[in-house]
PDB file of C-alpha atoms in Angstrom:
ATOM      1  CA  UNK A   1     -31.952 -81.457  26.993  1.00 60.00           C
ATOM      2  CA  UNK A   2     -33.293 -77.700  26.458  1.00 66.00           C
ATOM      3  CA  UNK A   3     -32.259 -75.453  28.799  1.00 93.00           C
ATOM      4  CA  UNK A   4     -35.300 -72.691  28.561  1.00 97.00           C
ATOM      5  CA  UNK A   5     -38.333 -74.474  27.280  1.00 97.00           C
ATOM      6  CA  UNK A   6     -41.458 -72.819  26.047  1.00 97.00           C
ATOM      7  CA  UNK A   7     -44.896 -74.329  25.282  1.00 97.00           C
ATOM      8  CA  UNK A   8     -46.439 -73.503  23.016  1.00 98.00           C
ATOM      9  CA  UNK A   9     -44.190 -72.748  20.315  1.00 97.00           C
ATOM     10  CA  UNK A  10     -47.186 -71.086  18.208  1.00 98.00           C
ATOM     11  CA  UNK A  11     -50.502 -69.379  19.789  1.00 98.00           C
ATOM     12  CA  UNK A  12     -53.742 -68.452  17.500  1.00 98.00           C
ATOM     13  CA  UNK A  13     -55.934 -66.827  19.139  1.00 98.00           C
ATOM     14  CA  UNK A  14     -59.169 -64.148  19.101  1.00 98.00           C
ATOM     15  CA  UNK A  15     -59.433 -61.438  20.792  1.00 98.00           C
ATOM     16  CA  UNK A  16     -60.787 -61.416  24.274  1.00 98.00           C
ATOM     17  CA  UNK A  17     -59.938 -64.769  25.310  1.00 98.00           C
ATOM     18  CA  UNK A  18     -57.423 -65.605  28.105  1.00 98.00           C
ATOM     19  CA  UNK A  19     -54.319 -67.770  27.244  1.00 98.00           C
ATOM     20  CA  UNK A  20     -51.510 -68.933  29.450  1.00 98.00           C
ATOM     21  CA  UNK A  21     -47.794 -69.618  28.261  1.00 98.00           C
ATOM     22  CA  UNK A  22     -45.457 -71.739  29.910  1.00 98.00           C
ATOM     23  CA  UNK A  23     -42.054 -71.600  30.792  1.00 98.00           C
ATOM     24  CA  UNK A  24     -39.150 -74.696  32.713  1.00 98.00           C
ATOM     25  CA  UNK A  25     -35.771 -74.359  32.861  1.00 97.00           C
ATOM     26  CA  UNK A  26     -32.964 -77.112  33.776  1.00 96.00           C
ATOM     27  CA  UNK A  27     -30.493 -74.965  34.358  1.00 95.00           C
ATOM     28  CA  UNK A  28     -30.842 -74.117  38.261  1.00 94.00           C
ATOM     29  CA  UNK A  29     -31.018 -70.957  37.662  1.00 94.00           C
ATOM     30  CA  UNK A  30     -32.286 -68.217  40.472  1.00 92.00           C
ATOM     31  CA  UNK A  31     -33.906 -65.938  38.297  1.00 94.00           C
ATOM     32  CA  UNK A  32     -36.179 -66.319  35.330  1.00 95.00           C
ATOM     33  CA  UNK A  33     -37.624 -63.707  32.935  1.00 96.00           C
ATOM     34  CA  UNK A  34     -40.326 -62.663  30.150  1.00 97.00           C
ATOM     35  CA  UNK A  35     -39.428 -60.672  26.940  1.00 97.00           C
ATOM     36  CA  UNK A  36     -41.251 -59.432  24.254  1.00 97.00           C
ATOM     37  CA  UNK A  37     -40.098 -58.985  20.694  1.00 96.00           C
ATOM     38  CA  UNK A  38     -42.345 -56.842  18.622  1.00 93.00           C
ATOM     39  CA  UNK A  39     -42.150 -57.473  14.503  1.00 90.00           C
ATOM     40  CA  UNK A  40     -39.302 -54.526  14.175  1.00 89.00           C
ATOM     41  CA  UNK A  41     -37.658 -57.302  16.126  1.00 92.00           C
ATOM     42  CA  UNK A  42     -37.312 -54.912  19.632  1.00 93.00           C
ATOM     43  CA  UNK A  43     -36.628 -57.231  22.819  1.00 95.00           C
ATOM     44  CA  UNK A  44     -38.506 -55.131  25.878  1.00 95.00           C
ATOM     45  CA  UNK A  45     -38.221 -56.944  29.105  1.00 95.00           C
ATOM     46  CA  UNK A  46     -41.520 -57.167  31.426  1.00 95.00           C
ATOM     47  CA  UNK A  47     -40.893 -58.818  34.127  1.00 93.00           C
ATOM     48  CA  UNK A  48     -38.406 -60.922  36.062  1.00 93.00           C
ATOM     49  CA  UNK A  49     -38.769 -63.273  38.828  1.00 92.00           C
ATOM     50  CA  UNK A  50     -35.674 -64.472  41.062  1.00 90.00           C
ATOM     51  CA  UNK A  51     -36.405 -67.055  43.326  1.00 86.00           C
ATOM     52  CA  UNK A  52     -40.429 -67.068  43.021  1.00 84.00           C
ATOM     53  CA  UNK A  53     -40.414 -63.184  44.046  1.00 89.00           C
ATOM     54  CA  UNK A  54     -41.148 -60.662  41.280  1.00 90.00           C
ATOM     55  CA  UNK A  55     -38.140 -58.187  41.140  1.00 88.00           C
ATOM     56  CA  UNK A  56     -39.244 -56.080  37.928  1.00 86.00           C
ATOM     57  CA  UNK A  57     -42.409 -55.473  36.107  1.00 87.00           C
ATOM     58  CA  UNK A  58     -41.773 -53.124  33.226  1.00 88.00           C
ATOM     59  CA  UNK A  59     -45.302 -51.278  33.097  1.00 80.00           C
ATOM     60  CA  UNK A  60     -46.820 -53.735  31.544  1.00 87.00           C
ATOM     61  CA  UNK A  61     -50.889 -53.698  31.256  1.00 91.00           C
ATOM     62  CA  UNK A  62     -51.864 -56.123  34.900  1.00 92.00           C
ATOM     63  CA  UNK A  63     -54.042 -57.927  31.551  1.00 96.00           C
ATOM     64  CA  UNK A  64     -50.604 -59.608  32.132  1.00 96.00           C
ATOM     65  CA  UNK A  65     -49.599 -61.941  34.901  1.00 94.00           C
ATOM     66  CA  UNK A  66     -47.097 -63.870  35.871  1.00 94.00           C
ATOM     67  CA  UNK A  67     -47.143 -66.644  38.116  1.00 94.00           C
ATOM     68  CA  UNK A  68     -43.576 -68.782  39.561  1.00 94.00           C
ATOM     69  CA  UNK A  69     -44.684 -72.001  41.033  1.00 93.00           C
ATOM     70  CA  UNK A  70     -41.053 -72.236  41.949  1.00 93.00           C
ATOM     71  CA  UNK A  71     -37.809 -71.022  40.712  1.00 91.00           C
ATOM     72  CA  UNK A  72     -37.729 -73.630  37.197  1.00 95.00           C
ATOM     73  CA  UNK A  73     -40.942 -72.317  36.018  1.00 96.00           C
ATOM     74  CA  UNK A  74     -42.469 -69.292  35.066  1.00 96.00           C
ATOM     75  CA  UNK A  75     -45.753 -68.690  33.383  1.00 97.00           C
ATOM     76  CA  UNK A  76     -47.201 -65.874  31.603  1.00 97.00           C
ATOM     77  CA  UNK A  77     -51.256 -65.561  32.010  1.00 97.00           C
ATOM     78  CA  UNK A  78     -52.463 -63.008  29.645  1.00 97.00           C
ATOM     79  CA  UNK A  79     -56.566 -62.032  30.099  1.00 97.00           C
ATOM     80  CA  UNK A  80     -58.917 -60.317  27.270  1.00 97.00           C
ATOM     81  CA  UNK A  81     -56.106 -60.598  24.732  1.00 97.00           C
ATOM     82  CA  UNK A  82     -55.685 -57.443  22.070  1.00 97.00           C
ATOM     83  CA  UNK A  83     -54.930 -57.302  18.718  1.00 97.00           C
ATOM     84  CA  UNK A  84     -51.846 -55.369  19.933  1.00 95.00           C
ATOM     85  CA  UNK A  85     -50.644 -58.433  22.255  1.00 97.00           C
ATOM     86  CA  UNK A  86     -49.380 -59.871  18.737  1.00 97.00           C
ATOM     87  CA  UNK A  87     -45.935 -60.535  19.374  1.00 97.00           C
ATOM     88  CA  UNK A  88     -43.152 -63.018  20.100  1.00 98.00           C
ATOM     89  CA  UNK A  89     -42.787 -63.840  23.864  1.00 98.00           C
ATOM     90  CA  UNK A  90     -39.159 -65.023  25.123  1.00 98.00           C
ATOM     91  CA  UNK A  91     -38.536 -66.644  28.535  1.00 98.00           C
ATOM     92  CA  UNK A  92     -34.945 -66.473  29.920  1.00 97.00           C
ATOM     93  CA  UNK A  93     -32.792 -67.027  32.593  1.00 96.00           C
ATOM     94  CA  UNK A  94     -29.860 -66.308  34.718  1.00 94.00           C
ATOM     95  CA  UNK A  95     -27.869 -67.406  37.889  1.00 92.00           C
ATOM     96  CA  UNK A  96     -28.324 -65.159  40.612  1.00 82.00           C
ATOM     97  CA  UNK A  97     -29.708 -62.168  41.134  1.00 78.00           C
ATOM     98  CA  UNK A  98     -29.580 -59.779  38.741  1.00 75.00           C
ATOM     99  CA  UNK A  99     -27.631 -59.515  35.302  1.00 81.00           C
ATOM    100  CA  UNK A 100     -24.163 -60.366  36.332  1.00 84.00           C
ATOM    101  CA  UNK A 101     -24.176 -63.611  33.477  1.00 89.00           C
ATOM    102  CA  UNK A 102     -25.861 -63.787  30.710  1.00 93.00           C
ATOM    103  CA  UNK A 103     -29.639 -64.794  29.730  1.00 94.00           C
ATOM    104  CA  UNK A 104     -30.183 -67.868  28.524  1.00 96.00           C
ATOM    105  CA  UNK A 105     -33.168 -67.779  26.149  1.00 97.00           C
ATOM    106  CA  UNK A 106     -36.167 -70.276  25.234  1.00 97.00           C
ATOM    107  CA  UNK A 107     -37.363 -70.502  21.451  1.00 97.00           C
ATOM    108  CA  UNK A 108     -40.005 -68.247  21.767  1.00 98.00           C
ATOM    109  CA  UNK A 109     -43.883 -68.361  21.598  1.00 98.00           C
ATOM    110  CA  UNK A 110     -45.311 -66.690  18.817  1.00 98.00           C
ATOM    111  CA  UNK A 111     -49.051 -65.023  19.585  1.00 98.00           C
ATOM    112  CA  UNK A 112     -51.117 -63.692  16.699  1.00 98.00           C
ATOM    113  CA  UNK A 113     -54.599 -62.111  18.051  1.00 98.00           C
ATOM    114  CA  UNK A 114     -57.296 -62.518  15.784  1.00 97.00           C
TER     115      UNK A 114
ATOM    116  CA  UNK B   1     -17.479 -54.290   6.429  1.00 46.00           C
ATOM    117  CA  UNK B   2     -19.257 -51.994   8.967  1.00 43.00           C
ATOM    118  CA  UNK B   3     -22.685 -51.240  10.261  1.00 38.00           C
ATOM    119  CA  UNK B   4     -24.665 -49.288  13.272  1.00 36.00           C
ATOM    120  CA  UNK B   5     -27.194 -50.950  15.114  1.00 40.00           C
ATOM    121  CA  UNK B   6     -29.962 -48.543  15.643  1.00 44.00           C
ATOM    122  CA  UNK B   7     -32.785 -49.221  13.150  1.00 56.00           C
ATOM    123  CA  UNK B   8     -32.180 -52.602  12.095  1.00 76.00           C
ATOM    124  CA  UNK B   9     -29.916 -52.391   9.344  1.00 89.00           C
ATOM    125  CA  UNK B  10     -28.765 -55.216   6.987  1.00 94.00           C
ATOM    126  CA  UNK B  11     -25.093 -55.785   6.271  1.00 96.00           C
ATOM    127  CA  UNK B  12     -24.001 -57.791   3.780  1.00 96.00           C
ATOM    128  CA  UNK B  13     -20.416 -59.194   3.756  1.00 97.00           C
ATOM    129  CA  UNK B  14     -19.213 -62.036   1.679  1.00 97.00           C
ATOM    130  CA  UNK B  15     -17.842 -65.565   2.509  1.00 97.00           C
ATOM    131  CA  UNK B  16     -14.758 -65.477   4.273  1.00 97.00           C
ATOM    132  CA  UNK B  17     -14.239 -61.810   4.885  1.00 97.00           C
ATOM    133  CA  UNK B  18     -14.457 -59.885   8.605  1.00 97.00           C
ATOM    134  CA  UNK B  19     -17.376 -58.721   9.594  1.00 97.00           C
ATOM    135  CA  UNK B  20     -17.724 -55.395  12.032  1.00 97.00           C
ATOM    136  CA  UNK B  21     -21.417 -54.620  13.759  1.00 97.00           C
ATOM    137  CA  UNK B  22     -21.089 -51.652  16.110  1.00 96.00           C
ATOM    138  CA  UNK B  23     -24.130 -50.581  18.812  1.00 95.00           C
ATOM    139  CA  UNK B  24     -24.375 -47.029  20.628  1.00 94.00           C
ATOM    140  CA  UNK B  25     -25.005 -47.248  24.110  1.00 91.00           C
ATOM    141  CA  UNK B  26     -26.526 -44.974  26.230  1.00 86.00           C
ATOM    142  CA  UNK B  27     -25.655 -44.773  29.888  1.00 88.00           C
ATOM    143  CA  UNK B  28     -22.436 -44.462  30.857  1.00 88.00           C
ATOM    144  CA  UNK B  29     -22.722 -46.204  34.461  1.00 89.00           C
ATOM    145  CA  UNK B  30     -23.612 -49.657  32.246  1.00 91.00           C
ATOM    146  CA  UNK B  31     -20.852 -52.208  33.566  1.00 92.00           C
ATOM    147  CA  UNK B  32     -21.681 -55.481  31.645  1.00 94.00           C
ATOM    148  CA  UNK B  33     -22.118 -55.790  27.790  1.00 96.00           C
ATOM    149  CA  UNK B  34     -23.669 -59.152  25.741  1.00 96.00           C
ATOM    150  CA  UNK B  35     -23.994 -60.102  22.322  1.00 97.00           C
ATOM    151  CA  UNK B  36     -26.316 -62.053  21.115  1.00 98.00           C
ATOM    152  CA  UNK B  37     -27.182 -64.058  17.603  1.00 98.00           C
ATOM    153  CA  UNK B  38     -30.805 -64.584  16.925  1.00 98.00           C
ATOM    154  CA  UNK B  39     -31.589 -66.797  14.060  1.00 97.00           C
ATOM    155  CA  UNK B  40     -34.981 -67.182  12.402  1.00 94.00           C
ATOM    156  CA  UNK B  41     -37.493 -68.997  14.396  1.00 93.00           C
ATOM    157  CA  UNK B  42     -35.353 -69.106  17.742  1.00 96.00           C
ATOM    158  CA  UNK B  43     -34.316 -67.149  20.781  1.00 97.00           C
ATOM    159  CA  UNK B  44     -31.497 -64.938  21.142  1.00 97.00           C
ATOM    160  CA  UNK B  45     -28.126 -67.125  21.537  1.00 97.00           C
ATOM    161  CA  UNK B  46     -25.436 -66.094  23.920  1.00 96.00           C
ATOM    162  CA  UNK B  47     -22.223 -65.545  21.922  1.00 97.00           C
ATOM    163  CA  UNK B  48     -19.988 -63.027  23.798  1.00 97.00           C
ATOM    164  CA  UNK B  49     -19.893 -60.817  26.779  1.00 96.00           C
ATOM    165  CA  UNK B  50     -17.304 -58.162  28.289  1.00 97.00           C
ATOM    166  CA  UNK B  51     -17.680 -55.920  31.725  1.00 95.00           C
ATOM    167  CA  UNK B  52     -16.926 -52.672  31.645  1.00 94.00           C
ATOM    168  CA  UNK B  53     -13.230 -53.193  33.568  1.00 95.00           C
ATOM    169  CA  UNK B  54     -12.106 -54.426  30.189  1.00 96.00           C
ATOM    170  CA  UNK B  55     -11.551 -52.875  26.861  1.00 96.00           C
ATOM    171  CA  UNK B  56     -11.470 -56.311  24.171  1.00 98.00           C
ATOM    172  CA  UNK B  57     -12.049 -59.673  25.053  1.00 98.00           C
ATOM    173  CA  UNK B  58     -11.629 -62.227  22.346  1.00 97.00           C
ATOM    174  CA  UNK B  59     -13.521 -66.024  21.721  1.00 95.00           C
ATOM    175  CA  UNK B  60     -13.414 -68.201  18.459  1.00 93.00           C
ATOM    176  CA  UNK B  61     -13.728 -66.012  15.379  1.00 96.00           C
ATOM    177  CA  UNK B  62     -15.324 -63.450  17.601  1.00 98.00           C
ATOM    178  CA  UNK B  63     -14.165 -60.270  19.358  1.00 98.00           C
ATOM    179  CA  UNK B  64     -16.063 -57.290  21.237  1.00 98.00           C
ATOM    180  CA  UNK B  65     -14.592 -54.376  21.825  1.00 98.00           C
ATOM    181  CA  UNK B  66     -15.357 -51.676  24.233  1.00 97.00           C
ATOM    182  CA  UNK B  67     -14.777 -47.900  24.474  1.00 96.00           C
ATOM    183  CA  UNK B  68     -16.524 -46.478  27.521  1.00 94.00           C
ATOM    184  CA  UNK B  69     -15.301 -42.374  26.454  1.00 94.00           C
ATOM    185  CA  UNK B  70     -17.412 -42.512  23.269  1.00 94.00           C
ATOM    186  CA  UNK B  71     -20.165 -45.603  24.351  1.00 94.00           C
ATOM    187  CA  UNK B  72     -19.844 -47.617  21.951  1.00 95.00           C
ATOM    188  CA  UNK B  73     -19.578 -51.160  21.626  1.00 96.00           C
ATOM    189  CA  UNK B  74     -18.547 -53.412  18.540  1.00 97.00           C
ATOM    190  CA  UNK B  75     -18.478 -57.018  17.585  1.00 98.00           C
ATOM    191  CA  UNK B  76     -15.740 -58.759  15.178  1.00 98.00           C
ATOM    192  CA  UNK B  77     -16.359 -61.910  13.610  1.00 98.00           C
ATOM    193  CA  UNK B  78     -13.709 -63.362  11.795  1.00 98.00           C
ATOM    194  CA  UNK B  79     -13.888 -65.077   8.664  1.00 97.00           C
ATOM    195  CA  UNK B  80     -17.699 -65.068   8.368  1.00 98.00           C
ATOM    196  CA  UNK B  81     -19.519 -67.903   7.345  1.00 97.00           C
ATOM    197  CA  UNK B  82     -22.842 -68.383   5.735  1.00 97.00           C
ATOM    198  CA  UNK B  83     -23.921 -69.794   9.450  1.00 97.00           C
ATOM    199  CA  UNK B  84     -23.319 -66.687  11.034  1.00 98.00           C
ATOM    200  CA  UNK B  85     -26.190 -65.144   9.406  1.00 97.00           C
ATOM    201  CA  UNK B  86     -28.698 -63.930  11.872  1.00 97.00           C
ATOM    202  CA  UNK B  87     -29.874 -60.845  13.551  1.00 97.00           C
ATOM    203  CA  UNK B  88     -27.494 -59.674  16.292  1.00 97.00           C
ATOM    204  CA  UNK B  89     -28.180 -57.645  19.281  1.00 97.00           C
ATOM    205  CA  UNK B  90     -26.192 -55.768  21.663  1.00 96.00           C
ATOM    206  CA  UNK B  91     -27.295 -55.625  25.351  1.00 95.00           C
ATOM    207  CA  UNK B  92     -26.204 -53.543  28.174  1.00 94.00           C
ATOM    208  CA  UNK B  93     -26.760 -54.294  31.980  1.00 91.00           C
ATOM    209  CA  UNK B  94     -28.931 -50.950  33.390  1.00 85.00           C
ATOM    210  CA  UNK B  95     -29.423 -51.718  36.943  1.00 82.00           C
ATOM    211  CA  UNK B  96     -31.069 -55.338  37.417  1.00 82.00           C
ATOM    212  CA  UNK B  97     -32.673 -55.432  33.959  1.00 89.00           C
ATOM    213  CA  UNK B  98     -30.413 -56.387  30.607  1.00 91.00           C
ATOM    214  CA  UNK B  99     -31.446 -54.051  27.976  1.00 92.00           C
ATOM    215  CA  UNK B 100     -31.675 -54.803  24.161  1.00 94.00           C
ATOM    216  CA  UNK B 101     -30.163 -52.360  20.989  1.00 91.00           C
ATOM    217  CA  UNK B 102     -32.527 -52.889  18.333  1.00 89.00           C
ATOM    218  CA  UNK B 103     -30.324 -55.372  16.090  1.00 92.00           C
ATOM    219  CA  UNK B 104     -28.364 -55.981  12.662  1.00 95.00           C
ATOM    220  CA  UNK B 105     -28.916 -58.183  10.557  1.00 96.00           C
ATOM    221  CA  UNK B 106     -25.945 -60.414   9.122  1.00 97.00           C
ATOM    222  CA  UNK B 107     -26.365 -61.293   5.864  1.00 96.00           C
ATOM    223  CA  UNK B 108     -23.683 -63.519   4.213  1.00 97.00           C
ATOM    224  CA  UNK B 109     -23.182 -63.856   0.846  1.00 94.00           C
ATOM    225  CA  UNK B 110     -20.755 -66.607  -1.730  1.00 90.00           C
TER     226      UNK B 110
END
């Protein structure tokens, strides 16, 4: 029944490897999006994806990359991980282009670089 | 009581009174305003939002208000309960990307 679902929920993790984080929503939505929440608890977009297409990428290190099969999934590949990728990572979601409703937001994946 | 969301500051209200958490935005050609409730351990949870053609739009126990001359935005919730604890964030539409203040935290007390 979730609407934004994230796996996984936690991510341990040295630094230097490559992990991937998953994102499906069931809500038909066209556009899909990655967050990160730093420990201050800040929420700074990265990217967004509407309808497989990337529409925004928020200068974000291309150690980052995201990857829409189609428009229920997006997945965030991160390479040669830093201690400074630490973070929570929120996917979200919206219908249509743009912000004109709100995000809907997964649970989060929490990464801790080792 | 009152609070302003720009370094995450904790207000504490007790049981059953109002609660006010204001947020400061920033660009005045913003035309679509969310709130959002983030408990521990989970996303950010839709809870209200207003576009900038309105002033005050009202939902249960909750009420955002909007005044465009100064930029500011506020949420009301009503009788707070001990559930309504949580971090909550203001966000502002900036061209196709929906922009997060940095948050308040709720906390309610007996």
């Amino acid at each position: 029944d979730t609407a934004v679902s994230q796996t996984p929920k936690y991510l341990v993790t040295q630094m230097g490897n490559d992990k991937s984080i998953k994102c499906e929503q069931n809500l038909g939505h066209d556009t899909m999006y990655w967050y990160k929440q730093d420990s201050k608890k800040f929420l700074k977009i990265m990217f967004s994806y509407n309808n497989k297409e990337l529409i925004i990428n928020e200068t974000v290190p291309n150690r980052f990359s995201p990857k829409s099969p189609d428009k229920a999934h997006l997945n965030l590949h991160i390479n040669s991980l830093e201690l400074g990728d630490s973070a929570v990572y929120f996917c979200a979601s919206s219908q249509g282009t743009g912000v004109n409703s709100p995000l809907h937001f997964g649970n989060g994946t929490r990464l801790t670089v080792t | 009581g009152e609070s302003v969301g720009l370094h995450l500051p904790t207000l504490s209200v007790q049981e059953g009174d109002n609660s006010i958490i204001n947020c400061a935005y920033s660009n005045s050609a913003s035309d679509y305003f969310i709130w959002y409730k983030q408990e521990s351990g989970k996303g950010p949870q839709f809870i209200i939002d207003i576009r900038s053609n309105m002033d005050k739009r009202q939902g249960q126990r909750v009420t955002v208000l909007l005044n465009k001359t100064v930029k500011h935005l506020s949420l009301q919730i009503a009788a707070t309960q001990p559930g309504d604890s949580a971090v909550y964030f203001c966000a502002e539409k900036r061209t196709d990307k929906l922009i997060f203040g940095t948050g308040t935290r709720l906390q309610v007390f007996p």
